[in-house]
PDB file of C-alpha atoms and ligand atoms in Angstrom:
ATOM      1  CA  UNK A   1     -57.752-100.765  13.747  1.00  0.00           C
ATOM      2  CA  UNK A   2     -59.205 -97.619  12.715  1.00  0.00           C
ATOM      3  CA  UNK A   3     -62.846 -97.942  11.653  1.00  0.00           C
ATOM      4  CA  UNK A   4     -63.410 -96.035   8.681  1.00  0.00           C
ATOM      5  CA  UNK A   5     -65.445 -92.926   9.639  1.00  0.00           C
ATOM      6  CA  UNK A   6     -69.023 -92.606   8.649  1.00  0.00           C
ATOM      7  CA  UNK A   7     -68.043 -90.287   5.526  1.00  0.00           C
ATOM      8  CA  UNK A   8     -65.838 -93.108   4.357  1.00  0.00           C
ATOM      9  CA  UNK A   9     -68.486 -95.358   4.071  1.00  0.00           C
ATOM     10  CA  UNK A  10     -71.249 -93.514   2.793  1.00  0.00           C
ATOM     11  CA  UNK A  11     -68.537 -92.317   0.128  1.00  0.00           C
ATOM     12  CA  UNK A  12     -67.447 -96.088  -0.816  1.00  0.00           C
ATOM     13  CA  UNK A  13     -71.451 -97.704  -0.685  1.00  0.00           C
ATOM     14  CA  UNK A  14     -72.334 -95.013  -3.633  1.00  0.00           C
ATOM     15  CA  UNK A  15     -69.509 -96.043  -5.419  1.00  0.00           C
ATOM     16  CA  UNK A  16     -70.640 -99.160  -5.027  1.00  0.00           C
ATOM     17  CA  UNK A  17     -74.568 -98.396  -6.198  1.00  0.00           C
ATOM     18  CA  UNK A  18     -72.753 -96.742  -9.090  1.00  0.00           C
ATOM     19  CA  UNK A  19     -71.061 -99.300 -10.088  1.00  0.00           C
ATOM     20  CA  UNK A  20     -74.274-101.261  -9.802  1.00  0.00           C
ATOM     21  CA  UNK A  21     -76.315 -99.297 -11.954  1.00  0.00           C
ATOM     22  CA  UNK A  22     -73.106 -99.191 -14.723  1.00  0.00           C
ATOM     23  CA  UNK A  23     -73.091-103.296 -14.814  1.00  0.00           C
ATOM     24  CA  UNK A  24     -77.334-103.217 -14.723  1.00  0.00           C
ATOM     25  CA  UNK A  25     -78.579-101.397 -18.326  1.00  0.00           C
ATOM     26  CA  UNK A  26     -82.027-100.855 -19.066  1.00  0.00           C
ATOM     27  CA  UNK A  27     -82.327-103.682 -21.740  1.00  0.00           C
ATOM     28  CA  UNK A  28     -80.414-107.251 -20.961  1.00  0.00           C
ATOM     29  CA  UNK A  29     -77.049-107.273 -22.773  1.00  0.00           C
ATOM     30  CA  UNK A  30     -76.901-110.306 -24.986  1.00  0.00           C
ATOM     31  CA  UNK A  31     -73.755-112.213 -24.127  1.00  0.00           C
ATOM     32  CA  UNK A  32     -72.358-113.235 -27.489  1.00  0.00           C
ATOM     33  CA  UNK A  33     -70.993-116.713 -26.116  1.00  0.00           C
ATOM     34  CA  UNK A  34     -73.526-117.948 -24.164  1.00  0.00           C
ATOM     35  CA  UNK A  35     -76.032-116.589 -27.244  1.00  0.00           C
ATOM     36  CA  UNK A  36     -73.897-119.582 -29.303  1.00  0.00           C
ATOM     37  CA  UNK A  37     -74.742-121.884 -26.981  1.00  0.00           C
ATOM     38  CA  UNK A  38     -78.544-120.910 -27.107  1.00  0.00           C
ATOM     39  CA  UNK A  39     -77.912-121.339 -30.799  1.00  0.00           C
ATOM     40  CA  UNK A  40     -76.678-124.819 -30.600  1.00  0.00           C
ATOM     41  CA  UNK A  41     -79.338-126.061 -28.530  1.00  0.00           C
ATOM     42  CA  UNK A  42     -82.441-124.284 -30.260  1.00  0.00           C
ATOM     43  CA  UNK A  43     -81.667-123.691 -33.445  1.00  0.00           C
ATOM     44  CA  UNK A  44     -78.381-125.649 -34.885  1.00  0.00           C
ATOM     45  CA  UNK A  45     -80.895-129.059 -36.212  1.00  0.00           C
ATOM     46  CA  UNK A  46     -82.149-126.887 -38.783  1.00  0.00           C
ATOM     47  CA  UNK A  47     -80.001-123.617 -39.196  1.00  0.00           C
ATOM     48  CA  UNK A  48     -76.087-123.499 -39.785  1.00  0.00           C
ATOM     49  CA  UNK A  49     -74.130-120.022 -39.706  1.00  0.00           C
ATOM     50  CA  UNK A  50     -71.932-120.751 -42.494  1.00  0.00           C
ATOM     51  CA  UNK A  51     -72.329-118.946 -45.569  1.00  0.00           C
ATOM     52  CA  UNK A  52     -74.548-120.990 -48.301  1.00  0.00           C
ATOM     53  CA  UNK A  53     -75.055-124.170 -46.224  1.00  0.00           C
ATOM     54  CA  UNK A  54     -78.402-124.591 -45.312  1.00  0.00           C
ATOM     55  CA  UNK A  55     -80.283-127.044 -43.761  1.00  0.00           C
ATOM     56  CA  UNK A  56     -83.706-127.811 -43.018  1.00  0.00           C
ATOM     57  CA  UNK A  57     -83.957-123.962 -42.727  1.00  0.00           C
ATOM     58  CA  UNK A  58     -81.616-121.651 -44.381  1.00  0.00           C
ATOM     59  CA  UNK A  59     -78.137-120.225 -43.113  1.00  0.00           C
ATOM     60  CA  UNK A  60     -78.950-117.742 -40.674  1.00  0.00           C
ATOM     61  CA  UNK A  61     -75.197-116.263 -41.592  1.00  0.00           C
ATOM     62  CA  UNK A  62     -76.088-112.873 -42.377  1.00  0.00           C
ATOM     63  CA  UNK A  63     -79.380-113.125 -41.384  1.00  0.00           C
ATOM     64  CA  UNK A  64     -79.743-109.669 -39.457  1.00  0.00           C
ATOM     65  CA  UNK A  65     -80.583-106.986 -42.171  1.00  0.00           C
ATOM     66  CA  UNK A  66     -82.368-109.417 -44.721  1.00  0.00           C
ATOM     67  CA  UNK A  67     -84.600-110.087 -46.485  1.00  0.00           C
ATOM     68  CA  UNK A  68     -87.099-112.337 -45.516  1.00  0.00           C
ATOM     69  CA  UNK A  69     -87.361-115.738 -48.007  1.00  0.00           C
ATOM     70  CA  UNK A  70     -84.365-114.647 -50.273  1.00  0.00           C
ATOM     71  CA  UNK A  71     -81.308-117.388 -49.455  1.00  0.00           C
ATOM     72  CA  UNK A  72     -81.051-118.834 -53.216  1.00  0.00           C
ATOM     73  CA  UNK A  73     -81.558-122.761 -53.568  1.00  0.00           C
ATOM     74  CA  UNK A  74     -83.966-122.598 -50.385  1.00  0.00           C
ATOM     75  CA  UNK A  75     -87.441-123.899 -50.804  1.00  0.00           C
ATOM     76  CA  UNK A  76     -89.104-121.543 -48.639  1.00  0.00           C
ATOM     77  CA  UNK A  77     -92.894-121.323 -48.225  1.00  0.00           C
ATOM     78  CA  UNK A  78     -94.500-119.119 -50.065  1.00  0.00           C
ATOM     79  CA  UNK A  79     -95.639-117.381 -47.129  1.00  0.00           C
ATOM     80  CA  UNK A  80     -92.553-116.291 -46.046  1.00  0.00           C
ATOM     81  CA  UNK A  81     -91.408-115.354 -49.943  1.00  0.00           C
ATOM     82  CA  UNK A  82     -94.355-112.710 -49.436  1.00  0.00           C
ATOM     83  CA  UNK A  83     -93.872-111.800 -46.256  1.00  0.00           C
ATOM     84  CA  UNK A  84     -92.205-108.930 -47.012  1.00  0.00           C
ATOM     85  CA  UNK A  85     -90.035-108.832 -43.845  1.00  0.00           C
ATOM     86  CA  UNK A  86     -86.591-107.510 -43.260  1.00  0.00           C
ATOM     87  CA  UNK A  87     -84.891-109.220 -40.081  1.00  0.00           C
ATOM     88  CA  UNK A  88     -84.145-106.927 -37.436  1.00  0.00           C
ATOM     89  CA  UNK A  89     -83.532-107.967 -33.994  1.00  0.00           C
ATOM     90  CA  UNK A  90     -86.918-107.613 -32.914  1.00  0.00           C
ATOM     91  CA  UNK A  91     -88.514-109.219 -36.002  1.00  0.00           C
ATOM     92  CA  UNK A  92     -86.401-112.607 -35.180  1.00  0.00           C
ATOM     93  CA  UNK A  93     -87.380-112.125 -31.791  1.00  0.00           C
ATOM     94  CA  UNK A  94     -91.119-111.848 -32.516  1.00  0.00           C
ATOM     95  CA  UNK A  95     -90.852-114.712 -34.851  1.00  0.00           C
ATOM     96  CA  UNK A  96     -88.940-117.634 -32.772  1.00  0.00           C
ATOM     97  CA  UNK A  97     -91.702-116.928 -29.532  1.00  0.00           C
ATOM     98  CA  UNK A  98     -94.444-117.812 -32.542  1.00  0.00           C
ATOM     99  CA  UNK A  99     -93.243-118.574 -35.720  1.00  0.00           C
ATOM    100  CA  UNK A 100     -97.050-119.200 -37.295  1.00  0.00           C
ATOM    101  CA  UNK A 101     -98.410-116.119 -35.068  1.00  0.00           C
ATOM    102  CA  UNK A 102     -95.601-114.093 -37.514  1.00  0.00           C
ATOM    103  CA  UNK A 103     -95.301-116.227 -40.805  1.00  0.00           C
ATOM    104  CA  UNK A 104     -99.073-117.472 -41.042  1.00  0.00           C
ATOM    105  CA  UNK A 105     -98.347-120.989 -43.165  1.00  0.00           C
ATOM    106  CA  UNK A 106     -95.015-120.845 -43.011  1.00  0.00           C
ATOM    107  CA  UNK A 107     -93.344-123.960 -42.262  1.00  0.00           C
ATOM    108  CA  UNK A 108     -90.950-123.133 -39.327  1.00  0.00           C
ATOM    109  CA  UNK A 109     -91.582-125.645 -36.918  1.00  0.00           C
ATOM    110  CA  UNK A 110     -90.418-124.200 -33.717  1.00  0.00           C
ATOM    111  CA  UNK A 111     -91.961-123.818 -30.004  1.00  0.00           C
ATOM    112  CA  UNK A 112     -89.428-123.227 -27.915  1.00  0.00           C
ATOM    113  CA  UNK A 113     -89.614-120.921 -24.724  1.00  0.00           C
ATOM    114  CA  UNK A 114     -86.705-118.509 -24.676  1.00  0.00           C
ATOM    115  CA  UNK A 115     -86.680-115.844 -21.489  1.00  0.00           C
ATOM    116  CA  UNK A 116     -85.307-112.587 -21.882  1.00  0.00           C
ATOM    117  CA  UNK A 117     -82.302-113.022 -21.115  1.00  0.00           C
ATOM    118  CA  UNK A 118     -81.844-115.876 -23.423  1.00  0.00           C
ATOM    119  CA  UNK A 119     -83.176-114.167 -26.084  1.00  0.00           C
ATOM    120  CA  UNK A 120     -80.867-111.225 -25.981  1.00  0.00           C
ATOM    121  CA  UNK A 121     -77.896-113.569 -26.079  1.00  0.00           C
ATOM    122  CA  UNK A 122     -78.994-115.300 -28.940  1.00  0.00           C
ATOM    123  CA  UNK A 123     -79.782-111.902 -31.029  1.00  0.00           C
ATOM    124  CA  UNK A 124     -76.145-110.887 -30.001  1.00  0.00           C
ATOM    125  CA  UNK A 125     -74.958-113.712 -31.238  1.00  0.00           C
ATOM    126  CA  UNK A 126     -76.505-113.947 -34.248  1.00  0.00           C
ATOM    127  CA  UNK A 127     -75.734-110.253 -34.972  1.00  0.00           C
ATOM    128  CA  UNK A 128     -72.057-111.303 -35.251  1.00  0.00           C
ATOM    129  CA  UNK A 129     -72.532-113.634 -38.472  1.00  0.00           C
ATOM    130  CA  UNK A 130     -71.374-111.644 -40.934  1.00  0.00           C
TER     131      UNK A 130
HETATM  132  C1  LIG B   1     -87.183-127.790 -37.155  1.00  0.00           C
HETATM  133  C2  LIG B   1     -86.491-126.967 -37.695  1.00  0.00           C
HETATM  134  C3  LIG B   1     -86.266-125.598 -37.388  1.00  0.00           C
HETATM  135  C4  LIG B   1     -85.455-124.931 -35.315  1.00  0.00           C
HETATM  136  C5  LIG B   1     -85.434-125.895 -35.165  1.00  0.00           C
HETATM  137  C6  LIG B   1     -85.733-123.430 -36.334  1.00  0.00           C
HETATM  138  N1  LIG B   1     -85.799-122.843 -37.594  1.00  0.00           N
HETATM  139 FE1  LIG B   1     -85.618-121.191 -37.921  1.00  0.00          FE
HETATM  140  N2  LIG B   1     -86.387-122.246 -39.756  1.00  0.00           N
HETATM  141  C7  LIG B   1     -86.782-123.462 -40.402  1.00  0.00           C
HETATM  142  C8  LIG B   1     -87.655-123.624 -41.568  1.00  0.00           C
HETATM  143  C9  LIG B   1     -87.771-124.567 -42.406  1.00  0.00           C
HETATM  144  C10 LIG B   1     -87.468-122.150 -42.216  1.00  0.00           C
HETATM  145  C11 LIG B   1     -88.226-121.412 -43.740  1.00  0.00           C
HETATM  146  C12 LIG B   1     -89.520-121.229 -43.226  1.00  0.00           C
HETATM  147  C13 LIG B   1     -90.625-120.738 -44.038  1.00  0.00           C
HETATM  148  O1  LIG B   1     -89.824-120.765 -45.657  1.00  0.00           O
HETATM  149  O2  LIG B   1     -91.904-120.436 -43.965  1.00  0.00           O
HETATM  150  C14 LIG B   1     -87.206-121.526 -41.210  1.00  0.00           C
HETATM  151  C15 LIG B   1     -86.733-120.094 -41.351  1.00  0.00           C
HETATM  152  C16 LIG B   1     -86.244-119.015 -39.784  1.00  0.00           C
HETATM  153  C17 LIG B   1     -86.088-117.592 -40.410  1.00  0.00           C
HETATM  154  C18 LIG B   1     -86.219-117.134 -41.358  1.00  0.00           C
HETATM  155  C19 LIG B   1     -84.583-116.816 -42.570  1.00  0.00           C
HETATM  156  C20 LIG B   1     -85.097-116.433 -43.841  1.00  0.00           C
HETATM  157  O3  LIG B   1     -83.779-116.582 -44.769  1.00  0.00           O
HETATM  158  O4  LIG B   1     -85.940-115.727 -44.129  1.00  0.00           O
HETATM  159  C21 LIG B   1     -85.215-117.114 -39.674  1.00  0.00           C
HETATM  160  C22 LIG B   1     -84.572-115.707 -39.193  1.00  0.00           C
HETATM  161  C23 LIG B   1     -84.834-118.067 -38.452  1.00  0.00           C
HETATM  162  N3  LIG B   1     -85.460-119.820 -38.765  1.00  0.00           N
HETATM  163  C24 LIG B   1     -84.452-118.388 -37.026  1.00  0.00           C
HETATM  164  C25 LIG B   1     -84.656-119.399 -36.104  1.00  0.00           C
HETATM  165  C26 LIG B   1     -83.651-119.549 -34.824  1.00  0.00           C
HETATM  166  C27 LIG B   1     -83.219-117.924 -34.577  1.00  0.00           C
HETATM  167  C28 LIG B   1     -83.990-120.359 -34.641  1.00  0.00           C
HETATM  168  C29 LIG B   1     -83.766-121.217 -33.222  1.00  0.00           C
HETATM  169  C30 LIG B   1     -84.137-119.877 -31.973  1.00  0.00           C
HETATM  170  C31 LIG B   1     -84.881-121.431 -34.997  1.00  0.00           C
HETATM  171  N4  LIG B   1     -84.969-120.689 -36.558  1.00  0.00           N
HETATM  172  C32 LIG B   1     -84.888-122.905 -35.135  1.00  0.00           C
HETATM  173  C33 LIG B   1     -86.529-124.568 -39.559  1.00  0.00           C
HETATM  174  C34 LIG B   1     -86.264-124.364 -37.667  1.00  0.00           C
END
C-alpha cells in the first residue's frame, strides 16, 4: 500500500480545516426543528403559534416585527402596551431571559434559562411563524 505523500496529507488537512470553519459561523445558527421543540417545552403552555389563537399569552404568530401589546382581544398589562417595543429577535431573547427586567410591571411569568443554542434555535423557529 502506498502512503499518501506529506503534501497530500497537508492538502487534505487544510481542506478539512476549511470545511470546519464553514460549518462554524460566528453566531450559533438556529435550527428551526429543534427550536420547535424548545417552543413546545418552554412557551406552548401559554402561547399558540396560530394566528388569532391566544392562550394565557398572546399568539406568537408573526411576532417578529410586531409592535408589543397589539394583538386584538388580548388583555395585556398596561406596561406591555406602553413599552414601545417592536419585537426583533434580540428583543425577544432579552425579554424571555428577564421578562420583568425588560417590561417592568408586565405579567409574563417565565423564568426559564435557555442556553445560547436553545435561544438561537427558538428564534429561528419564531421567525418562521408568518
Ligand atoms: C406562564 C405563561 C407564559 C409562558 C410559559 C411564556 N409566556 Fe410569553 N407571555 C405571557 C403573557 C401573560 C404575556 C403578556 C404579558 C403582558 O401583557 O405583560 C406574554 C407575552 C409575550 C410576548 C409579547 C407578545 C406581544 O404580543 O407583545 C412575547 C414575545 C412572549 N411572551 C414570548 C414568549 C416566549 C418566546 C416564551 C417561551 C420561551 C414565553 N413567552 C413563555 C405568558 C407566558
